[in-house]
mmCIF file of C-alpha atoms in Angstrom:
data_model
loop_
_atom_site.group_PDB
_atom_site.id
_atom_site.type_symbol
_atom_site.label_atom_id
_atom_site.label_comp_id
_atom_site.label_asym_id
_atom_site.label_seq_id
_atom_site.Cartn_x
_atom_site.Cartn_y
_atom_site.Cartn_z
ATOM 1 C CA UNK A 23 207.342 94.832 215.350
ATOM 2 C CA UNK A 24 205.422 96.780 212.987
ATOM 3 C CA UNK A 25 202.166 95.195 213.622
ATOM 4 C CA UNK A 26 202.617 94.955 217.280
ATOM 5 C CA UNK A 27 200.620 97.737 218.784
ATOM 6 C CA UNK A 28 202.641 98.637 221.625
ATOM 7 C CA UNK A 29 205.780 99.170 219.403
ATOM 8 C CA UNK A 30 204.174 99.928 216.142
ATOM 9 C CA UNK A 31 207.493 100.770 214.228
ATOM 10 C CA UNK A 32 205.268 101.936 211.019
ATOM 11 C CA UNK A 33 208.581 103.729 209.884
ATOM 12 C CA UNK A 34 212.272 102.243 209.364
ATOM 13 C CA UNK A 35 214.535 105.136 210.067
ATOM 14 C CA UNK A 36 217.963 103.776 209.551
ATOM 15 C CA UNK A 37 219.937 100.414 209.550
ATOM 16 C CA UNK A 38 223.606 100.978 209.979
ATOM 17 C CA UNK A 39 226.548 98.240 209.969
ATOM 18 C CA UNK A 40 228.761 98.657 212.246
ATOM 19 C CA UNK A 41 232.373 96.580 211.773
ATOM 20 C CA UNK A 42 233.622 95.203 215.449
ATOM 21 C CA UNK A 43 236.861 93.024 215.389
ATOM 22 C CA UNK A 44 235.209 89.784 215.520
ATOM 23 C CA UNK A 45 231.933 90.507 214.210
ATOM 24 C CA UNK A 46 229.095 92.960 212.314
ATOM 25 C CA UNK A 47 226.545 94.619 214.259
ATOM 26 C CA UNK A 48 223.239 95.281 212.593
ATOM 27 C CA UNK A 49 220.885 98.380 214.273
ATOM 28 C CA UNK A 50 217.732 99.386 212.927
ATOM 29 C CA UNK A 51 216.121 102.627 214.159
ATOM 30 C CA UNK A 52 212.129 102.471 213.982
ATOM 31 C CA UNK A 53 210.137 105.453 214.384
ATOM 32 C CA UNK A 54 206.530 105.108 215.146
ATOM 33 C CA UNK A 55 203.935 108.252 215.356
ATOM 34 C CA UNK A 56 200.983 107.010 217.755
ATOM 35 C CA UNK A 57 202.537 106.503 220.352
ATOM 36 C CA UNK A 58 205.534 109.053 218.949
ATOM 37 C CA UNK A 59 208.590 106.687 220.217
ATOM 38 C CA UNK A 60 211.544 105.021 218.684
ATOM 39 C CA UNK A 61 213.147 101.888 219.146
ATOM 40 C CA UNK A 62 216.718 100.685 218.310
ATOM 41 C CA UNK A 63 217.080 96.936 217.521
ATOM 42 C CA UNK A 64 220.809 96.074 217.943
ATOM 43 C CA UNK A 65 221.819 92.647 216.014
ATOM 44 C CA UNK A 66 224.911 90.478 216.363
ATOM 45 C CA UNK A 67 226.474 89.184 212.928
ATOM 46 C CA UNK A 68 229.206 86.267 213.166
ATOM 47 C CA UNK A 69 232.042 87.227 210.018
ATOM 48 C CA UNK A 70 231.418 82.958 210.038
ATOM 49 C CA UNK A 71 228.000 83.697 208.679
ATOM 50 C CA UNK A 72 227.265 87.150 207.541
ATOM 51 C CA UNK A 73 223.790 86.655 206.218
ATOM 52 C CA UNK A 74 220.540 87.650 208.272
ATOM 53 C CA UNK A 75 216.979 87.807 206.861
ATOM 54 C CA UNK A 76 215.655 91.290 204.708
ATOM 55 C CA UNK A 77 213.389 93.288 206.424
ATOM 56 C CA UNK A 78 212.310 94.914 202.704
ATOM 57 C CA UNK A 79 208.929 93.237 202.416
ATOM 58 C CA UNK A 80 208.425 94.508 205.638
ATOM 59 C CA UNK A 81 209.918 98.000 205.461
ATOM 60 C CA UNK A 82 210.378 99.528 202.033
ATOM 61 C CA UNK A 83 212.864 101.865 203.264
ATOM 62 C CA UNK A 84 215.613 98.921 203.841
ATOM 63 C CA UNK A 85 216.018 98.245 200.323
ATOM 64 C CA UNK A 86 218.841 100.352 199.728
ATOM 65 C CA UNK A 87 220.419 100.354 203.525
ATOM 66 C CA UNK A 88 220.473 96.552 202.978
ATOM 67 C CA UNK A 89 222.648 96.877 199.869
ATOM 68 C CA UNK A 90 224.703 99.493 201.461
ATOM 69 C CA UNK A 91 225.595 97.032 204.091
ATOM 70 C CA UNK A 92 226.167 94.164 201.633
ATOM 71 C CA UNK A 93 228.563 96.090 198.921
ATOM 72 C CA UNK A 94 230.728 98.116 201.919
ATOM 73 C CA UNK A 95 230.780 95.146 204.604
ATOM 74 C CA UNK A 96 229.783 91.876 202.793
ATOM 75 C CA UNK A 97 226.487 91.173 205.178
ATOM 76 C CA UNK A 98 224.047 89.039 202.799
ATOM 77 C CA UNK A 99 220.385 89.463 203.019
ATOM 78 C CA UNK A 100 217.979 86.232 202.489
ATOM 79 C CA UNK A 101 215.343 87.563 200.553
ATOM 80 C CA UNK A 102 216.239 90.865 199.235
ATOM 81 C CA UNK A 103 214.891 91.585 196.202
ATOM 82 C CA UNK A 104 218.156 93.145 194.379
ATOM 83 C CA UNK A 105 221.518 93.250 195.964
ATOM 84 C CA UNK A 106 223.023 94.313 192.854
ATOM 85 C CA UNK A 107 226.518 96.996 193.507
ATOM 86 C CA UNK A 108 224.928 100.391 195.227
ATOM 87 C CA UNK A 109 228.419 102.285 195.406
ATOM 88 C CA UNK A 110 230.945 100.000 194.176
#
């Protein structure tokens, strides 16, 4: 996605969680300047396994979103660096 040059999200806005009844949602926001558009990726999380890849070596900028979402919901994140307690 950030490579791709018809996307070419250079800049991670936001990830939020988002708690359903049966599952977490994931959605990343990516900005990118030439061409100026943004694109919402929208991810499906089973509670049965709440882990999904990081995204910090790709985008700097979901280092501490990522640990938001593991100390307030419990999502793990293969790869992160530090998901040492943000808030909690």
């Amino acid at each position: 996605m950030k490579e791709d040059h018809r996307i070419n999200g250079q800049m991670l806005l936001c990830l939020a969680c988002v708690d359903f009844s049966d599952y977490f949602q994931l959605i990343y926001i990516l900005q990118s300047l030439n061409p100026e558009q943004t694109v919402v990726i929208r991810t499906d999380v089973p509670y049965s396994d709440a882990t999904v890849s990081s995204v910090t070596s790709v985008w700097q900028a979901a280092d501490w979103y990522e640990r938001e979402a593991h100390d307030l919901f419990g999502v793990g994140f293969d790869g992160h660096p530090d998901l040492s307690p943000l808030l909690l």
